[in-house]
Amino acid sequence: MKKILAIAVVAFTMIACGNNKGQNGDESGTITVDGSSTVYPITEAVAEEFRAVKPRVNVTIGVSGTGGGFQKFTRGETDISDASREIKEKEAALAKENNIDYVELEVAYDGLAVVINPENDWAKSFTVEELKKIWEPAAQGEIMKWSQINPEWPDEEIHLFGPGVASGTFDYFTEAIVGEGGASRGDFTASEDDNVLVQGVAGDKYGLGFFGLAYYEANSDKLDLAAVDGGNGPVEPTAKTVNNGTYSPLSRPLFIYVSSTAIQDPTVVEFVNFYLDEAGSLAKDVGYFPLTEEEYAEQKKKFEDFVAKNKKEEKETK
């Protein structure tokens, strides 16, 4: 009987210790993230580093595209949403309906890459007007050959590859190039998986596509990069041209959104602070461009204020 009692005491002690958060990095729990395939590499890199510090915290990261991620986030199904564009009015309205407040935090910069097959020796750059002529809704079934864009280009079919309509990259590209977010021809190979787009253009001499610059850099042995002329001559996306805005209009900030309900969990707060501390170095590792130290400090202050505001409101309602 004494032996059984001793075992029970030991078991109870172990359970109690297992449920005790905050000691020796032993917190446990789950943080749910979903959204942009463009932001995914940064978030995954941050999560990997965080797991090394907090191995019992499970950070799950989905890739539903920016729009798909916001659908889940505004319904309260995720803690953090990766986004390659700002939240839309209708998405913000849905969050409000569901009593979800949130904070938008910039984590890096990205340039959208316009990519061609390495055998393409004619279209090394595009004007914004040429890209619009290719991608606008009126081009569907009408603009089918390279020679229709420039008579000096081959009289061969253009084969187009781009992100799916739920992608923030799709929204951003169509807004920047066509002039209206989501306005595009529909007769192109679309995928939320950027690797599918890489393979499509890499395997087709007459292929043309677009996606985040990091995916080009990871596959630069299979693809060529086309320069974009936003009105001041052709410019290729680089750290300098993306950060200073001269790669116009295809450079953009990348975001994470954190919900007011998620920050009730101190582990989420810790993860987001860790994210903002590490995003600069990790963004470079995965092919993106970091903010300045001052900009990261601003984002940390913004998050700190958001947490403080919600804690105050929580106390007032009790």
PDB file of C-alpha atoms in Angstrom:
ATOM      1  CA  MET A   1       0.000   0.000   0.000  1.00  0.00           C
ATOM      2  CA  LYS A   2       2.865   2.371   0.910  1.00  0.00           C
ATOM      3  CA  LYS A   3       4.537   1.572  -2.435  1.00  0.00           C
ATOM      4  CA  ILE A   4       1.323   2.386  -4.347  1.00  0.00           C
ATOM      5  CA  LEU A   5       0.942   5.617  -2.395  1.00  0.00           C
ATOM      6  CA  ALA A   6       4.547   6.603  -3.138  1.00  0.00           C
ATOM      7  CA  ILE A   7       4.048   5.962  -6.881  1.00  0.00           C
ATOM      8  CA  ALA A   8       0.862   8.035  -6.831  1.00  0.00           C
ATOM      9  CA  VAL A   9       2.673  10.945  -5.158  1.00  0.00           C
ATOM     10  CA  VAL A  10       5.491  10.802  -7.734  1.00  0.00           C
ATOM     11  CA  ALA A  11       2.959  10.650 -10.608  1.00  0.00           C
ATOM     12  CA  PHE A  12       1.016  13.616  -9.221  1.00  0.00           C
ATOM     13  CA  THR A  13       4.239  15.599  -8.834  1.00  0.00           C
ATOM     14  CA  MET A  14       5.224  14.885 -12.445  1.00  0.00           C
ATOM     15  CA  ILE A  15       1.802  15.938 -13.751  1.00  0.00           C
ATOM     16  CA  ALA A  16       1.905  19.114 -11.695  1.00  0.00           C
ATOM     17  CA  CYS A  17       5.361  19.956 -13.044  1.00  0.00           C
ATOM     18  CA  GLY A  18       4.239  19.159 -16.578  1.00  0.00           C
ATOM     19  CA  ASN A  19       1.374  21.631 -16.312  1.00  0.00           C
ATOM     20  CA  ASN A  20       3.562  24.358 -14.844  1.00  0.00           C
ATOM     21  CA  LYS A  21       4.364  26.913 -17.534  1.00  0.00           C
ATOM     22  CA  GLY A  22       7.157  29.418 -17.518  1.00  0.00           C
ATOM     23  CA  GLN A  23       9.951  27.322 -16.008  1.00  0.00           C
ATOM     24  CA  ASN A  24      13.125  26.597 -17.971  1.00  0.00           C
ATOM     25  CA  GLY A  25      11.457  27.259 -21.344  1.00  0.00           C
ATOM     26  CA  ASP A  26       9.016  24.444 -20.625  1.00  0.00           C
ATOM     27  CA  GLU A  27       5.834  26.148 -21.859  1.00  0.00           C
ATOM     28  CA  SER A  28       3.552  24.010 -23.974  1.00  0.00           C
ATOM     29  CA  GLY A  29       0.639  24.733 -26.269  1.00  0.00           C
ATOM     30  CA  THR A  30      -0.224  25.329 -29.905  1.00  0.00           C
ATOM     31  CA  ILE A  31       0.065  28.471 -32.018  1.00  0.00           C
ATOM     32  CA  THR A  32      -1.903  28.344 -35.280  1.00  0.00           C
ATOM     33  CA  VAL A  33      -0.780  30.312 -38.332  1.00  0.00           C
ATOM     34  CA  ASP A  34      -2.182  30.278 -41.876  1.00  0.00           C
ATOM     35  CA  GLY A  35      -2.143  32.453 -44.968  1.00  0.00           C
ATOM     36  CA  SER A  36       0.293  33.673 -47.600  1.00  0.00           C
ATOM     37  CA  SER A  37       2.652  31.279 -49.361  1.00  0.00           C
ATOM     38  CA  THR A  38       4.966  34.264 -49.829  1.00  0.00           C
ATOM     39  CA  VAL A  39       5.257  34.979 -46.095  1.00  0.00           C
ATOM     40  CA  TYR A  40       5.385  31.254 -45.215  1.00  0.00           C
ATOM     41  CA  PRO A  41       9.198  30.853 -45.601  1.00  0.00           C
ATOM     42  CA  ILE A  42       9.851  33.641 -43.077  1.00  0.00           C
ATOM     43  CA  THR A  43       7.262  32.353 -40.595  1.00  0.00           C
ATOM     44  CA  GLU A  44       8.537  28.788 -40.919  1.00  0.00           C
ATOM     45  CA  ALA A  45      12.137  29.940 -40.355  1.00  0.00           C
ATOM     46  CA  VAL A  46      11.064  31.899 -37.254  1.00  0.00           C
ATOM     47  CA  ALA A  47       9.009  28.933 -35.992  1.00  0.00           C
ATOM     48  CA  GLU A  48      12.013  26.617 -36.395  1.00  0.00           C
ATOM     49  CA  GLU A  49      14.169  28.915 -34.273  1.00  0.00           C
ATOM     50  CA  PHE A  50      11.375  29.291 -31.715  1.00  0.00           C
ATOM     51  CA  ARG A  51      10.960  25.509 -31.445  1.00  0.00           C
ATOM     52  CA  ALA A  52      14.638  25.292 -30.486  1.00  0.00           C
ATOM     53  CA  VAL A  53      13.948  27.601 -27.538  1.00  0.00           C
ATOM     54  CA  LYS A  54      10.457  26.292 -26.694  1.00  0.00           C
ATOM     55  CA  PRO A  55      10.405  22.678 -27.925  1.00  0.00           C
ATOM     56  CA  ARG A  56       7.045  21.899 -26.288  1.00  0.00           C
ATOM     57  CA  VAL A  57       5.231  24.691 -28.166  1.00  0.00           C
ATOM     58  CA  ASN A  58       3.673  23.424 -31.380  1.00  0.00           C
ATOM     59  CA  VAL A  59       3.606  26.109 -34.098  1.00  0.00           C
ATOM     60  CA  THR A  60       1.431  24.902 -36.997  1.00  0.00           C
ATOM     61  CA  ILE A  61       1.633  26.827 -40.273  1.00  0.00           C
ATOM     62  CA  GLY A  62      -0.864  26.434 -43.122  1.00  0.00           C
ATOM     63  CA  VAL A  63      -0.608  27.876 -46.629  1.00  0.00           C
ATOM     64  CA  SER A  64      -4.121  28.794 -47.775  1.00  0.00           C
ATOM     65  CA  GLY A  65      -3.044  31.992 -49.543  1.00  0.00           C
ATOM     66  CA  THR A  66      -3.581  35.450 -48.077  1.00  0.00           C
ATOM     67  CA  GLY A  67      -7.336  35.425 -48.787  1.00  0.00           C
ATOM     68  CA  GLY A  68      -7.820  31.904 -47.444  1.00  0.00           C
ATOM     69  CA  GLY A  69      -5.789  32.758 -44.370  1.00  0.00           C
ATOM     70  CA  PHE A  70      -7.890  35.842 -43.665  1.00  0.00           C
ATOM     71  CA  GLN A  71     -11.084  33.757 -43.974  1.00  0.00           C
ATOM     72  CA  LYS A  72      -9.873  31.540 -41.129  1.00  0.00           C
ATOM     73  CA  PHE A  73      -8.394  34.416 -39.121  1.00  0.00           C
ATOM     74  CA  THR A  74     -11.539  36.566 -39.214  1.00  0.00           C
ATOM     75  CA  ARG A  75     -13.607  33.585 -38.051  1.00  0.00           C
ATOM     76  CA  GLY A  76     -11.288  33.140 -35.073  1.00  0.00           C
ATOM     77  CA  GLU A  77      -9.841  29.831 -36.310  1.00  0.00           C
ATOM     78  CA  THR A  78      -6.184  30.959 -36.270  1.00  0.00           C
ATOM     79  CA  ASP A  79      -3.968  33.045 -33.991  1.00  0.00           C
ATOM     80  CA  ILE A  80      -1.811  34.670 -36.663  1.00  0.00           C
ATOM     81  CA  SER A  81      -2.376  35.321 -40.366  1.00  0.00           C
ATOM     82  CA  ASP A  82       0.492  35.579 -42.867  1.00  0.00           C
ATOM     83  CA  ALA A  83      -0.382  38.203 -45.499  1.00  0.00           C
ATOM     84  CA  SER A  84       1.268  39.588 -48.608  1.00  0.00           C
ATOM     85  CA  ARG A  85      -1.221  42.464 -48.749  1.00  0.00           C
ATOM     86  CA  GLU A  86      -3.215  44.568 -46.320  1.00  0.00           C
ATOM     87  CA  ILE A  87      -6.531  43.231 -45.044  1.00  0.00           C
ATOM     88  CA  LYS A  88      -9.522  44.183 -47.230  1.00  0.00           C
ATOM     89  CA  GLU A  89     -12.517  46.138 -45.960  1.00  0.00           C
ATOM     90  CA  LYS A  90     -14.867  43.150 -46.245  1.00  0.00           C
ATOM     91  CA  GLU A  91     -12.388  40.965 -44.329  1.00  0.00           C
ATOM     92  CA  ALA A  92     -12.013  43.604 -41.627  1.00  0.00           C
ATOM     93  CA  ALA A  93     -15.822  43.848 -41.393  1.00  0.00           C
ATOM     94  CA  LEU A  94     -16.091  40.083 -40.865  1.00  0.00           C
ATOM     95  CA  ALA A  95     -13.488  40.244 -38.090  1.00  0.00           C
ATOM     96  CA  LYS A  96     -15.504  42.997 -36.409  1.00  0.00           C
ATOM     97  CA  GLU A  97     -18.706  40.939 -36.693  1.00  0.00           C
ATOM     98  CA  ASN A  98     -16.905  38.120 -34.890  1.00  0.00           C
ATOM     99  CA  ASN A  99     -15.521  40.479 -32.193  1.00  0.00           C
ATOM    100  CA  ILE A 100     -11.958  39.944 -33.364  1.00  0.00           C
ATOM    101  CA  ASP A 101      -9.592  42.874 -33.051  1.00  0.00           C
ATOM    102  CA  TYR A 102      -6.132  42.570 -34.593  1.00  0.00           C
ATOM    103  CA  VAL A 103      -2.834  44.299 -35.168  1.00  0.00           C
ATOM    104  CA  GLU A 104      -1.010  44.486 -38.511  1.00  0.00           C
ATOM    105  CA  LEU A 105       2.776  44.109 -38.293  1.00  0.00           C
ATOM    106  CA  GLU A 106       5.257  44.532 -41.150  1.00  0.00           C
ATOM    107  CA  VAL A 107       7.956  41.846 -41.096  1.00  0.00           C
ATOM    108  CA  ALA A 108       9.919  42.228 -44.365  1.00  0.00           C
ATOM    109  CA  TYR A 109       9.900  43.584 -47.905  1.00  0.00           C
ATOM    110  CA  ASP A 110       9.429  41.583 -51.076  1.00  0.00           C
ATOM    111  CA  GLY A 111       9.667  42.211 -54.774  1.00  0.00           C
ATOM    112  CA  LEU A 112       7.440  40.377 -57.217  1.00  0.00           C
ATOM    113  CA  ALA A 113       9.526  38.581 -59.810  1.00  0.00           C
ATOM    114  CA  VAL A 114       8.450  38.490 -63.460  1.00  0.00           C
ATOM    115  CA  VAL A 115      10.080  35.314 -64.731  1.00  0.00           C
ATOM    116  CA  ILE A 116      10.857  33.836 -68.125  1.00  0.00           C
ATOM    117  CA  ASN A 117      12.421  30.643 -69.398  1.00  0.00           C
ATOM    118  CA  PRO A 118      16.241  30.788 -69.832  1.00  0.00           C
ATOM    119  CA  GLU A 119      15.779  30.120 -73.575  1.00  0.00           C
ATOM    120  CA  ASN A 120      13.756  33.322 -73.908  1.00  0.00           C
ATOM    121  CA  ASP A 121      16.224  35.760 -75.509  1.00  0.00           C
ATOM    122  CA  TRP A 122      13.696  38.361 -76.681  1.00  0.00           C
ATOM    123  CA  ALA A 123      11.748  39.609 -73.633  1.00  0.00           C
ATOM    124  CA  LYS A 124      14.409  40.604 -71.107  1.00  0.00           C
ATOM    125  CA  SER A 125      12.252  43.462 -69.812  1.00  0.00           C
ATOM    126  CA  PHE A 126       8.625  44.585 -69.829  1.00  0.00           C
ATOM    127  CA  THR A 127       6.953  47.931 -69.417  1.00  0.00           C
ATOM    128  CA  VAL A 128       3.984  48.099 -67.055  1.00  0.00           C
ATOM    129  CA  GLU A 129       1.816  48.770 -70.136  1.00  0.00           C
ATOM    130  CA  GLU A 130       3.038  45.550 -71.809  1.00  0.00           C
ATOM    131  CA  LEU A 131       2.353  43.515 -68.671  1.00  0.00           C
ATOM    132  CA  LYS A 132      -1.106  45.034 -68.418  1.00  0.00           C
ATOM    133  CA  LYS A 133      -1.812  44.179 -72.061  1.00  0.00           C
ATOM    134  CA  ILE A 134      -0.893  40.559 -71.309  1.00  0.00           C
ATOM    135  CA  TRP A 135      -2.736  40.136 -68.002  1.00  0.00           C
ATOM    136  CA  GLU A 136      -5.831  42.381 -68.076  1.00  0.00           C
ATOM    137  CA  PRO A 137      -9.272  40.690 -68.331  1.00  0.00           C
ATOM    138  CA  ALA A 138      -9.748  41.918 -71.919  1.00  0.00           C
ATOM    139  CA  ALA A 139      -6.665  39.908 -72.955  1.00  0.00           C
ATOM    140  CA  GLN A 140      -8.429  36.590 -72.387  1.00  0.00           C
ATOM    141  CA  GLY A 141      -8.790  34.778 -75.695  1.00  0.00           C
ATOM    142  CA  GLU A 142      -7.399  37.829 -77.529  1.00  0.00           C
ATOM    143  CA  ILE A 143      -3.739  38.351 -76.599  1.00  0.00           C
ATOM    144  CA  MET A 144      -2.377  34.891 -77.229  1.00  0.00           C
ATOM    145  CA  LYS A 145       1.015  35.409 -78.913  1.00  0.00           C
ATOM    146  CA  TRP A 146       4.273  37.141 -78.030  1.00  0.00           C
ATOM    147  CA  SER A 147       4.158  39.039 -81.333  1.00  0.00           C
ATOM    148  CA  GLN A 148       0.930  40.766 -80.218  1.00  0.00           C
ATOM    149  CA  ILE A 149       2.889  42.469 -77.443  1.00  0.00           C
ATOM    150  CA  ASN A 150       5.855  43.416 -79.598  1.00  0.00           C
ATOM    151  CA  PRO A 151       5.990  42.688 -83.346  1.00  0.00           C
ATOM    152  CA  GLU A 152       9.706  41.886 -83.028  1.00  0.00           C
ATOM    153  CA  TRP A 153       8.919  39.039 -80.636  1.00  0.00           C
ATOM    154  CA  PRO A 154       8.154  35.460 -81.837  1.00  0.00           C
ATOM    155  CA  ASP A 155       4.830  34.644 -83.448  1.00  0.00           C
ATOM    156  CA  GLU A 156       4.356  31.924 -80.804  1.00  0.00           C
ATOM    157  CA  GLU A 157       1.784  31.391 -78.047  1.00  0.00           C
ATOM    158  CA  ILE A 158       2.423  32.906 -74.628  1.00  0.00           C
ATOM    159  CA  HIS A 159       1.930  30.344 -71.861  1.00  0.00           C
ATOM    160  CA  LEU A 160       1.072  32.122 -68.623  1.00  0.00           C
ATOM    161  CA  PHE A 161       1.613  30.981 -65.031  1.00  0.00           C
ATOM    162  CA  GLY A 162       0.506  32.833 -61.908  1.00  0.00           C
ATOM    163  CA  PRO A 163      -0.740  32.488 -58.324  1.00  0.00           C
ATOM    164  CA  GLY A 164      -4.357  31.519 -57.662  1.00  0.00           C
ATOM    165  CA  VAL A 165      -7.054  34.098 -56.934  1.00  0.00           C
ATOM    166  CA  ALA A 166      -6.827  33.510 -53.142  1.00  0.00           C
ATOM    167  CA  SER A 167      -3.204  34.641 -53.213  1.00  0.00           C
ATOM    168  CA  GLY A 168      -2.163  38.055 -51.920  1.00  0.00           C
ATOM    169  CA  THR A 169       0.496  37.995 -54.638  1.00  0.00           C
ATOM    170  CA  PHE A 170      -2.253  37.740 -57.263  1.00  0.00           C
ATOM    171  CA  ASP A 171      -4.135  40.643 -55.653  1.00  0.00           C
ATOM    172  CA  TYR A 172      -1.009  42.770 -55.412  1.00  0.00           C
ATOM    173  CA  PHE A 173       0.150  42.095 -58.984  1.00  0.00           C
ATOM    174  CA  THR A 174      -3.247  42.790 -60.535  1.00  0.00           C
ATOM    175  CA  GLU A 175      -3.666  45.994 -58.541  1.00  0.00           C
ATOM    176  CA  ALA A 176      -0.163  47.230 -59.406  1.00  0.00           C
ATOM    177  CA  ILE A 177      -0.202  46.207 -63.077  1.00  0.00           C
ATOM    178  CA  VAL A 178      -3.847  46.104 -64.188  1.00  0.00           C
ATOM    179  CA  GLY A 179      -5.052  48.827 -61.842  1.00  0.00           C
ATOM    180  CA  GLU A 180      -7.625  46.750 -59.967  1.00  0.00           C
ATOM    181  CA  GLY A 181      -6.977  44.012 -57.411  1.00  0.00           C
ATOM    182  CA  GLY A 182      -8.255  40.648 -58.663  1.00  0.00           C
ATOM    183  CA  ALA A 183      -8.840  41.866 -62.234  1.00  0.00           C
ATOM    184  CA  SER A 184      -7.149  39.394 -64.551  1.00  0.00           C
ATOM    185  CA  ARG A 185      -7.614  37.151 -67.529  1.00  0.00           C
ATOM    186  CA  GLY A 186      -8.588  33.666 -66.407  1.00  0.00           C
ATOM    187  CA  ASP A 187      -6.908  31.545 -69.084  1.00  0.00           C
ATOM    188  CA  PHE A 188      -3.605  30.942 -67.317  1.00  0.00           C
ATOM    189  CA  THR A 189      -2.167  28.125 -65.214  1.00  0.00           C
ATOM    190  CA  ALA A 190      -2.929  29.132 -61.623  1.00  0.00           C
ATOM    191  CA  SER A 191      -1.631  27.577 -58.417  1.00  0.00           C
ATOM    192  CA  GLU A 192      -1.267  28.529 -54.749  1.00  0.00           C
ATOM    193  CA  ASP A 193       1.929  26.446 -54.808  1.00  0.00           C
ATOM    194  CA  ASP A 194       4.724  28.612 -56.195  1.00  0.00           C
ATOM    195  CA  ASN A 195       6.794  25.508 -56.962  1.00  0.00           C
ATOM    196  CA  VAL A 196       4.193  24.510 -59.563  1.00  0.00           C
ATOM    197  CA  LEU A 197       4.655  27.909 -61.238  1.00  0.00           C
ATOM    198  CA  VAL A 198       8.438  27.573 -61.154  1.00  0.00           C
ATOM    199  CA  GLN A 199       8.239  24.169 -62.848  1.00  0.00           C
ATOM    200  CA  GLY A 200       5.756  25.495 -65.429  1.00  0.00           C
ATOM    201  CA  VAL A 201       7.943  28.358 -66.641  1.00  0.00           C
ATOM    202  CA  ALA A 202      11.173  26.362 -66.285  1.00  0.00           C
ATOM    203  CA  GLY A 203       9.769  23.684 -68.603  1.00  0.00           C
ATOM    204  CA  ASP A 204       8.367  25.977 -71.291  1.00  0.00           C
ATOM    205  CA  LYS A 205      10.423  28.202 -73.624  1.00  0.00           C
ATOM    206  CA  TYR A 206       7.366  30.410 -74.181  1.00  0.00           C
ATOM    207  CA  GLY A 207       6.359  30.527 -70.521  1.00  0.00           C
ATOM    208  CA  LEU A 208       5.879  33.735 -68.532  1.00  0.00           C
ATOM    209  CA  GLY A 209       4.967  33.964 -64.865  1.00  0.00           C
ATOM    210  CA  PHE A 210       5.135  35.975 -61.666  1.00  0.00           C
ATOM    211  CA  PHE A 211       5.537  35.235 -57.939  1.00  0.00           C
ATOM    212  CA  GLY A 212       7.540  36.390 -54.902  1.00  0.00           C
ATOM    213  CA  LEU A 213      11.215  37.136 -55.535  1.00  0.00           C
ATOM    214  CA  ALA A 214      12.355  34.578 -52.935  1.00  0.00           C
ATOM    215  CA  TYR A 215      11.001  31.761 -55.095  1.00  0.00           C
ATOM    216  CA  TYR A 216      12.925  33.075 -58.087  1.00  0.00           C
ATOM    217  CA  GLU A 217      16.145  33.290 -56.049  1.00  0.00           C
ATOM    218  CA  ALA A 218      15.661  29.730 -54.825  1.00  0.00           C
ATOM    219  CA  ASN A 219      15.271  28.614 -58.453  1.00  0.00           C
ATOM    220  CA  SER A 220      17.542  31.019 -60.333  1.00  0.00           C
ATOM    221  CA  ASP A 221      19.317  28.057 -61.943  1.00  0.00           C
ATOM    222  CA  LYS A 222      16.073  27.162 -63.768  1.00  0.00           C
ATOM    223  CA  LEU A 223      14.634  30.604 -64.573  1.00  0.00           C
ATOM    224  CA  ASP A 224      15.566  34.048 -65.832  1.00  0.00           C
ATOM    225  CA  LEU A 225      14.397  37.309 -64.311  1.00  0.00           C
ATOM    226  CA  ALA A 226      12.824  40.008 -66.482  1.00  0.00           C
ATOM    227  CA  ALA A 227      13.310  43.678 -65.567  1.00  0.00           C
ATOM    228  CA  VAL A 228      10.245  45.915 -65.178  1.00  0.00           C
ATOM    229  CA  ASP A 229       9.996  49.468 -66.505  1.00  0.00           C
ATOM    230  CA  GLY A 230       7.701  51.474 -64.238  1.00  0.00           C
ATOM    231  CA  GLY A 231       8.366  54.685 -66.190  1.00  0.00           C
ATOM    232  CA  ASN A 232      12.027  55.340 -65.459  1.00  0.00           C
ATOM    233  CA  GLY A 233      13.661  52.562 -67.446  1.00  0.00           C
ATOM    234  CA  PRO A 234      13.967  48.799 -66.787  1.00  0.00           C
ATOM    235  CA  VAL A 235      14.809  47.869 -63.180  1.00  0.00           C
ATOM    236  CA  GLU A 236      15.514  44.424 -61.729  1.00  0.00           C
ATOM    237  CA  PRO A 237      14.443  43.621 -58.158  1.00  0.00           C
ATOM    238  CA  THR A 238      17.372  43.696 -55.727  1.00  0.00           C
ATOM    239  CA  ALA A 239      17.690  44.490 -52.006  1.00  0.00           C
ATOM    240  CA  LYS A 240      18.411  48.110 -52.902  1.00  0.00           C
ATOM    241  CA  THR A 241      15.690  48.616 -55.548  1.00  0.00           C
ATOM    242  CA  VAL A 242      13.012  46.877 -53.454  1.00  0.00           C
ATOM    243  CA  ASN A 243      13.818  48.753 -50.222  1.00  0.00           C
ATOM    244  CA  ASN A 244      14.117  52.181 -51.838  1.00  0.00           C
ATOM    245  CA  GLY A 245      11.031  51.702 -54.019  1.00  0.00           C
ATOM    246  CA  THR A 246      12.751  52.140 -57.393  1.00  0.00           C
ATOM    247  CA  TYR A 247      11.579  48.665 -58.383  1.00  0.00           C
ATOM    248  CA  SER A 248       8.164  50.124 -59.010  1.00  0.00           C
ATOM    249  CA  PRO A 249       5.375  49.156 -58.875  1.00  0.00           C
ATOM    250  CA  LEU A 250       6.233  45.574 -57.869  1.00  0.00           C
ATOM    251  CA  SER A 251       7.880  45.998 -54.454  1.00  0.00           C
ATOM    252  CA  ARG A 252       5.768  45.590 -51.318  1.00  0.00           C
ATOM    253  CA  PRO A 253       5.775  45.032 -47.557  1.00  0.00           C
ATOM    254  CA  LEU A 254       4.892  41.632 -46.052  1.00  0.00           C
ATOM    255  CA  PHE A 255       2.762  41.300 -42.920  1.00  0.00           C
ATOM    256  CA  ILE A 256       1.586  39.147 -40.083  1.00  0.00           C
ATOM    257  CA  TYR A 257      -1.747  39.852 -38.383  1.00  0.00           C
ATOM    258  CA  VAL A 258      -2.217  38.873 -34.733  1.00  0.00           C
ATOM    259  CA  SER A 259      -5.664  38.588 -33.143  1.00  0.00           C
ATOM    260  CA  SER A 260      -6.769  40.078 -29.836  1.00  0.00           C
ATOM    261  CA  THR A 261      -7.957  36.667 -28.636  1.00  0.00           C
ATOM    262  CA  ALA A 262      -4.621  35.004 -29.446  1.00  0.00           C
ATOM    263  CA  ILE A 263      -2.617  37.362 -27.240  1.00  0.00           C
ATOM    264  CA  GLN A 264      -4.508  36.162 -24.160  1.00  0.00           C
ATOM    265  CA  ASP A 265      -1.984  33.316 -24.395  1.00  0.00           C
ATOM    266  CA  PRO A 266       1.420  34.615 -23.185  1.00  0.00           C
ATOM    267  CA  THR A 267       3.153  32.096 -25.450  1.00  0.00           C
ATOM    268  CA  VAL A 268       1.685  33.808 -28.515  1.00  0.00           C
ATOM    269  CA  VAL A 269       2.937  37.174 -27.242  1.00  0.00           C
ATOM    270  CA  GLU A 270       6.367  35.657 -26.720  1.00  0.00           C
ATOM    271  CA  PHE A 271       6.342  34.133 -30.208  1.00  0.00           C
ATOM    272  CA  VAL A 272       5.390  37.424 -31.899  1.00  0.00           C
ATOM    273  CA  ASN A 273       8.104  39.340 -30.014  1.00  0.00           C
ATOM    274  CA  PHE A 274      10.567  36.606 -30.988  1.00  0.00           C
ATOM    275  CA  TYR A 275       9.348  36.916 -34.611  1.00  0.00           C
ATOM    276  CA  LEU A 276      10.023  40.675 -34.696  1.00  0.00           C
ATOM    277  CA  ASP A 277      13.449  40.175 -33.105  1.00  0.00           C
ATOM    278  CA  GLU A 278      14.519  37.489 -35.588  1.00  0.00           C
ATOM    279  CA  ALA A 279      12.673  38.483 -38.798  1.00  0.00           C
ATOM    280  CA  GLY A 280      15.445  40.748 -40.069  1.00  0.00           C
ATOM    281  CA  SER A 281      18.186  38.115 -40.169  1.00  0.00           C
ATOM    282  CA  LEU A 282      15.869  35.250 -41.147  1.00  0.00           C
ATOM    283  CA  ALA A 283      14.210  37.236 -43.960  1.00  0.00           C
ATOM    284  CA  LYS A 284      17.621  37.532 -45.635  1.00  0.00           C
ATOM    285  CA  ASP A 285      18.220  33.801 -45.191  1.00  0.00           C
ATOM    286  CA  VAL A 286      15.054  32.936 -47.150  1.00  0.00           C
ATOM    287  CA  GLY A 287      15.471  35.552 -49.889  1.00  0.00           C
ATOM    288  CA  TYR A 288      13.525  38.561 -48.614  1.00  0.00           C
ATOM    289  CA  PHE A 289      14.623  42.004 -47.512  1.00  0.00           C
ATOM    290  CA  PRO A 290      14.592  43.127 -43.878  1.00  0.00           C
ATOM    291  CA  LEU A 291      13.162  46.352 -42.512  1.00  0.00           C
ATOM    292  CA  THR A 292      15.559  48.786 -40.878  1.00  0.00           C
ATOM    293  CA  GLU A 293      16.284  48.417 -37.152  1.00  0.00           C
ATOM    294  CA  GLU A 294      14.171  51.523 -36.534  1.00  0.00           C
ATOM    295  CA  GLU A 295      11.256  50.031 -38.452  1.00  0.00           C
ATOM    296  CA  TYR A 296      11.420  46.789 -36.454  1.00  0.00           C
ATOM    297  CA  ALA A 297      11.502  48.846 -33.244  1.00  0.00           C
ATOM    298  CA  GLU A 298       8.333  50.636 -34.429  1.00  0.00           C
ATOM    299  CA  GLN A 299       6.599  47.317 -35.083  1.00  0.00           C
ATOM    300  CA  LYS A 300       7.586  46.024 -31.623  1.00  0.00           C
ATOM    301  CA  LYS A 301       6.195  49.180 -30.017  1.00  0.00           C
ATOM    302  CA  LYS A 302       2.995  48.818 -32.054  1.00  0.00           C
ATOM    303  CA  PHE A 303       2.581  45.235 -30.821  1.00  0.00           C
ATOM    304  CA  GLU A 304       3.423  46.182 -27.238  1.00  0.00           C
ATOM    305  CA  ASP A 305       0.733  48.891 -27.321  1.00  0.00           C
ATOM    306  CA  PHE A 306      -1.791  46.422 -28.781  1.00  0.00           C
ATOM    307  CA  VAL A 307      -1.132  43.906 -26.003  1.00  0.00           C
ATOM    308  CA  ALA A 308      -1.341  46.593 -23.312  1.00  0.00           C
ATOM    309  CA  LYS A 309      -4.604  47.973 -24.725  1.00  0.00           C
ATOM    310  CA  ASN A 310      -6.228  44.542 -24.777  1.00  0.00           C
ATOM    311  CA  LYS A 311      -5.068  43.697 -21.251  1.00  0.00           C
ATOM    312  CA  LYS A 312      -6.540  46.974 -20.025  1.00  0.00           C
ATOM    313  CA  GLU A 313      -9.853  46.290 -21.783  1.00  0.00           C
ATOM    314  CA  GLU A 314      -9.929  42.766 -20.371  1.00  0.00           C
ATOM    315  CA  LYS A 315      -9.466  44.107 -16.813  1.00  0.00           C
ATOM    316  CA  GLU A 316     -12.223  46.691 -17.316  1.00  0.00           C
ATOM    317  CA  THR A 317     -14.736  44.038 -18.409  1.00  0.00           C
ATOM    318  CA  LYS A 318     -14.080  41.861 -15.351  1.00  0.00           C
TER     319      LYS A 318
END
